[in-house]
Amino acid sequence: MKISKEIVREMADISRIKLTSQQENKLQEELQELVGFLEVLNELDTENTQPLTHLFQISSVMREDRIFPSYDRTALLKDTPEHTDETIVVPKTVE
Amino acid sequence: MTWETVMGLEVHVELSTKSKIFCSCTTQFGGEPNTHCCPGCWGMPGTLPVLNEKVLEYALKAGLALNCEITRYNQFDRKNYFYPDLTKAYQISQIYLPFARNGYVDIVTRSGEEKRIRIHEIHMEEDAGKLIHSAYGDYTYPDFNRCGIALIEIVSKPDFRSSQEVIAYLEQIKSTLEYLGISDVKMEEGSLRADVNLSVRPLGSDKLGIRTEMKNINSFKSIERAIDYETSRHIETLETGGLLVQETRRWDDNKGKTFSMRSKENSRDYRFFPDPDIPPISISEEFLLQLKAQQPELAHEKKVRYMSQYGLSEYEARLLTESKFLAKLFEETVELSKNPKETAVWMLGDMMYLMKEQSLEASKLCISHEQFAAFITAVASGKINRTVAKPIFEKVFASHDFDVNKYIKANNLLQINDEDIIKQVAKEVINENPGTVDEYKSGKNKVFSFFVGQTMKKLHGKANPSTVNAIVSEELEKI
Ligand SMILES: [Zn+2]
């Protein structure tokens, strides 16, 4: 699979990050390498292999429906880049 | 050209578990912003989601009641996107293996048309937070209290052809989930939300047109209006040679219009993949049988029973069973009063009128079934007549501890059946009104009701009306 500039830009766009053209070039190279590495898998015959989604053979791990006290709001907000006393602050999402 | 509207529905329902789907924060509605949150529902590194067993139980109950095939091996997947209604940049949902598939709902529309609506699938997922936008600055303030509340999304096949069918389907889903006791199903609080996919095509065509998805519709009334608006917009665009775009549109209830959301919603690549944090869930036959056995009698089943057992009409039975609270009141009252017909008459007449007038939901009724039954017995046995009964019913309706029999006794409201008393009063009225008697005698039959009315008035409205009629007529003939 060829990683084009368009793919790099699209991925940046969905991830809501801005890239300089230098960063674009660098990421294009790195991603190409990564995809090349994964392409080794295509050489294997996986016809009769089930997709592996979990490494451990455990299932149905659940908890009781019980309420525990929530976290202190101040503590949750403390490490965010920008916040008020009640919420984090993000750029406006509507026009 | 005649056009046909084709619609499919995506219904999101918040499950009424006490805690969230993957963490132990409360699901209580409201609350100060971000006070029902923890590192888990904020998706902090190092936390692990653990499924709430009640969510699975409730979801499966819905799947079974909506006639679905249940997936035995369940997995959760990540739907990746960057939008500040959740912090971890993905929503945990079920994309590849929804827990329920191929169900159906049999609906009856208001005009009596019967139809089967197929359900494509139902999946479990977590709700996102609420965004509060600043009125002044360029800021948005996310409140994550709702983030992580358990949802099921019920996806129908594109089987709807009219807003009537959509409403009937939603009413039935609402009622079924209410009977199961797994959701508050309140549209105004957002615990039941419906997105409508709509397209139009020439009648008779079997190809689907370009569809748009409408979001943000929060009442049955609005759904009807939104569907009507969007249908006309599609037809007008097509008839004037315009171009429809497949997109998501927001319904604005005040303006009565839909607006393009202009987001890249439709082209967005969610990069779905199985969530490695949550081990798969296996569901046993035994567990399903156990849940199936717990399933209460549902509205449509009750309706059929009411019709055969109590001799009610389809319409009466439907209104009484739509809400489990009304059905419960009806059954408990009939159990004591042994009079289903009279009970139905008062519930469908005066009670529904009062509920509508006070915008009172069935779940909020404070009427006691014991007192209601005492009232029904008093009316049916002729202890009180209907004129007196009406205001008494209002009192029964308004207060849980109103004592019907005590009130009747204290206010001397017993119906007067004693013919001698009625006869005496009727004679008085006739003697006091010789002129009117002459009119009657000269063939003016209309004045008969005057004598009945006056006699009734003198008896403070408490006499048995048919006895009064008979006696007045008898006395007038004697003259
Ligand atoms: Zn939490």
XYZ file of N, CA, C and O in Angstrom, chain B residues 331-407:
308
model
N -56.351 -2.617 36.272
C -56.470 -3.996 36.756
C -56.736 -4.057 38.260
O -57.567 -4.835 38.722
N -56.047 -3.206 39.008
C -56.249 -3.217 40.464
C -57.650 -2.730 40.829
O -58.258 -3.232 41.773
N -58.146 -1.754 40.068
C -59.485 -1.223 40.351
C -60.560 -2.243 40.008
O -61.508 -2.454 40.777
N -60.377 -2.908 38.866
C -61.363 -3.906 38.438
C -61.392 -5.089 39.403
O -62.448 -5.639 39.709
N -60.228 -5.437 39.894
C -60.111 -6.510 40.878
C -61.059 -6.266 42.060
O -61.715 -7.178 42.556
N -61.179 -5.027 42.493
C -62.029 -4.685 43.633
C -63.459 -4.340 43.232
O -64.403 -4.717 43.900
N -63.597 -3.595 42.128
C -64.937 -3.118 41.746
C -65.717 -4.155 40.950
O -66.941 -4.075 40.859
N -65.001 -5.107 40.361
C -65.606 -6.137 39.504
C -66.424 -5.510 38.366
O -67.392 -6.088 37.901
N -66.050 -4.292 37.970
C -66.817 -3.633 36.929
C -65.903 -2.985 35.886
O -65.675 -1.781 35.898
N -65.364 -3.810 34.960
C -64.398 -3.295 33.979
C -64.971 -2.202 33.084
O -64.297 -1.225 32.800
N -66.222 -2.357 32.682
C -66.804 -1.393 31.745
C -66.881 0.007 32.369
O -66.419 0.981 31.792
N -67.479 0.067 33.582
C -67.620 1.357 34.266
C -66.235 1.954 34.558
O -66.020 3.156 34.405
N -65.283 1.122 34.972
C -63.934 1.599 35.270
C -63.303 2.190 34.010
O -62.706 3.277 34.040
N -63.461 1.482 32.889
C -62.905 1.966 31.624
C -63.533 3.293 31.228
O -62.839 4.220 30.801
N -64.848 3.393 31.395
C -65.556 4.624 31.020
C -64.978 5.832 31.766
O -64.684 6.863 31.169
N -64.779 5.706 33.061
C -64.264 6.838 33.851
C -62.795 7.132 33.554
O -62.366 8.273 33.530
N -62.009 6.058 33.319
C -60.592 6.289 33.027
C -60.415 6.963 31.675
O -59.614 7.885 31.519
N -61.163 6.493 30.669
C -60.988 7.029 29.319
C -61.665 8.383 29.155
O -61.256 9.183 28.324
N -62.688 8.643 29.957
C -63.382 9.925 29.856
C -62.789 10.960 30.787
O -61.817 11.633 30.452
N -63.348 11.049 31.985
C -62.969 12.105 32.919
C -61.495 12.092 33.301
O -60.860 13.130 33.404
N -60.923 10.878 33.487
C -59.542 10.835 33.940
C -58.578 11.314 32.864
O -57.690 12.123 33.134
N -58.752 10.822 31.621
C -57.864 11.253 30.537
C -57.995 12.757 30.310
O -57.017 13.433 30.012
N -59.228 13.244 30.456
C -59.452 14.681 30.282
C -58.650 15.470 31.320
O -57.942 16.421 30.998
N -58.738 15.037 32.585
C -58.019 15.735 33.657
C -56.501 15.624 33.472
O -55.765 16.574 33.716
N -56.037 14.446 33.021
C -54.596 14.268 32.808
C -54.096 15.218 31.736
O -53.034 15.813 31.853
N -54.900 15.326 30.675
C -54.519 16.200 29.566
C -54.509 17.655 30.041
O -53.569 18.391 29.780
N -55.558 18.032 30.757
C -55.697 19.397 31.236
C -54.529 19.792 32.138
O -54.052 20.912 32.107
N -54.056 18.829 32.949
C -52.975 19.129 33.895
C -51.616 18.669 33.378
O -50.637 18.678 34.118
N -51.548 18.257 32.107
C -50.331 17.674 31.498
C -49.677 16.686 32.450
O -48.486 16.767 32.724
N -50.485 15.782 32.957
C -49.997 14.833 33.956
C -49.685 13.497 33.294
O -50.505 12.949 32.560
N -48.482 12.993 33.532
C -48.125 11.692 32.975
C -48.697 10.578 33.840
O -48.859 10.736 35.045
N -48.944 9.429 33.199
C -49.539 8.302 33.915
C -48.686 7.870 35.102
O -49.206 7.464 36.137
N -47.376 7.991 34.979
C -46.489 7.557 36.066
C -46.636 8.464 37.291
O -46.225 8.094 38.381
N -47.208 9.654 37.097
C -47.313 10.612 38.193
C -48.692 10.629 38.852
O -48.956 11.444 39.722
N -49.583 9.737 38.439
C -50.942 9.713 38.993
C -50.914 9.411 40.485
O -50.147 8.569 40.929
N -51.783 10.110 41.276
C -51.774 9.819 42.710
C -53.087 9.176 43.154
O -53.305 8.946 44.334
N -53.967 8.868 42.194
C -55.248 8.251 42.509
C -55.023 6.867 43.162
O -54.130 6.134 42.773
N -55.843 6.578 44.202
C -55.692 5.279 44.853
C -56.697 4.301 44.247
O -57.861 4.644 44.029
N -56.253 3.088 43.942
C -57.160 2.146 43.276
C -58.287 1.716 44.218
O -59.390 1.427 43.780
N -58.031 1.735 45.538
C -59.090 1.368 46.492
C -60.232 2.380 46.438
O -61.404 2.019 46.372
N -59.863 3.668 46.487
C -60.880 4.712 46.467
C -61.575 4.797 45.115
O -62.770 5.045 45.038
N -60.787 4.572 44.050
C -61.359 4.576 42.712
C -62.392 3.444 42.611
O -63.499 3.625 42.095
N -62.064 2.288 43.163
C -62.987 1.152 43.133
C -64.242 1.455 43.954
O -65.367 1.137 43.546
N -64.064 2.107 45.103
C -65.213 2.472 45.939
C -66.127 3.426 45.171
O -67.357 3.332 45.223
N -65.498 4.328 44.433
C -66.242 5.284 43.617
C -67.043 4.562 42.520
O -68.234 4.796 42.339
N -66.363 3.651 41.809
C -67.011 2.898 40.726
C -68.207 2.120 41.285
O -69.293 2.111 40.703
N -68.016 1.506 42.447
C -69.097 0.740 43.059
C -70.275 1.656 43.412
O -71.433 1.303 43.186
N -69.966 2.840 43.946
C -71.022 3.791 44.321
C -71.837 4.227 43.107
O -73.056 4.342 43.170
N -71.146 4.451 41.983
C -71.850 4.871 40.764
C -72.662 3.708 40.190
O -73.854 3.847 39.897
N -72.002 2.572 40.058
C -72.636 1.431 39.398
C -73.836 0.907 40.174
O -74.819 0.457 39.594
N -73.795 1.013 41.501
C -74.898 0.485 42.310
C -76.033 1.499 42.457
O -77.050 1.215 43.086
N -75.843 2.705 41.921
C -76.881 3.719 42.022
C -76.866 4.451 43.350
O -77.785 5.190 43.685
N -75.804 4.264 44.121
C -75.698 4.935 45.406
C -75.602 6.449 45.193
O -76.163 7.232 45.948
N -74.848 6.842 44.171
C -74.827 8.261 43.778
C -75.183 8.329 42.305
O -74.951 7.363 41.563
N -75.761 9.450 41.875
C -76.066 9.543 40.453
C -74.926 10.255 39.720
O -73.999 10.761 40.333
N -75.009 10.282 38.383
C -73.884 10.762 37.597
C -73.582 12.249 37.765
O -72.440 12.679 37.677
N -74.649 13.042 38.026
C -74.429 14.482 38.209
C -73.551 14.710 39.433
O -72.633 15.526 39.423
N -73.844 13.983 40.484
C -73.090 14.112 41.726
C -71.701 13.488 41.576
O -70.718 13.960 42.145
N -71.630 12.430 40.754
C -70.397 11.643 40.622
C -69.235 12.438 40.051
O -68.101 12.298 40.491
N -69.522 13.279 39.070
C -68.441 13.997 38.371
C -67.501 14.759 39.312
O -66.291 14.511 39.292
N -68.044 15.685 40.129
C -67.131 16.388 41.043
C -66.464 15.461 42.054
O -65.343 15.735 42.500
N -67.146 14.381 42.430
C -66.516 13.445 43.381
C -65.314 12.783 42.723
O -64.259 12.619 43.329
N -65.464 12.440 41.439
C -64.338 11.802 40.754
C -63.106 12.708 40.755
O -61.986 12.264 40.963
N -63.357 14.002 40.534
C -62.234 14.947 40.528
C -61.469 14.906 41.840
O -60.246 15.030 41.868
N -62.204 14.717 42.941
C -61.551 14.634 44.251
C -60.778 13.318 44.401
O -59.678 13.301 44.941
N -61.372 12.231 43.895
C -60.687 10.929 43.941
C -59.393 11.029 43.151
O -58.335 10.550 43.561
N -59.485 11.675 41.997
C -58.343 11.812 41.096
C -57.222 12.638 41.721
O -56.044 12.344 41.544
N -57.633 13.669 42.476
C -56.647 14.644 42.950
C -55.868 14.203 44.182
O -54.767 14.686 44.413
N -56.444 13.284 44.960
C -55.756 12.990 46.211
C -55.792 11.506 46.544
O -56.819 10.836 46.420
N -54.666 11.016 47.012
C -54.516 9.608 47.311
C -55.383 9.162 48.488
O -55.885 8.053 48.523
N -55.570 10.064 49.469
C -56.287 9.597 50.661
C -57.694 10.191 50.809
O -58.219 10.281 51.916
N -58.275 10.581 49.678
C -59.652 11.038 49.712
C -60.557 9.828 49.964
O -60.427 8.801 49.305
N -61.492 9.954 50.947
C -62.348 8.818 51.281
C -63.741 8.997 50.664
O -64.543 9.805 51.128
N -64.015 8.246 49.627
C -65.244 8.399 48.848
C -66.501 8.225 49.705
O -67.366 9.106 49.757
N -66.598 7.094 50.411
C -67.835 6.799 51.137
C -68.086 7.761 52.291
O -69.219 8.175 52.538
N -67.005 8.150 52.946
C -67.115 9.088 54.035
C -67.650 10.422 53.496
O -68.520 11.051 54.097
N -67.104 10.825 52.358
C -67.490 12.097 51.741
C -68.970 12.093 51.327
O -69.686 13.049 51.563
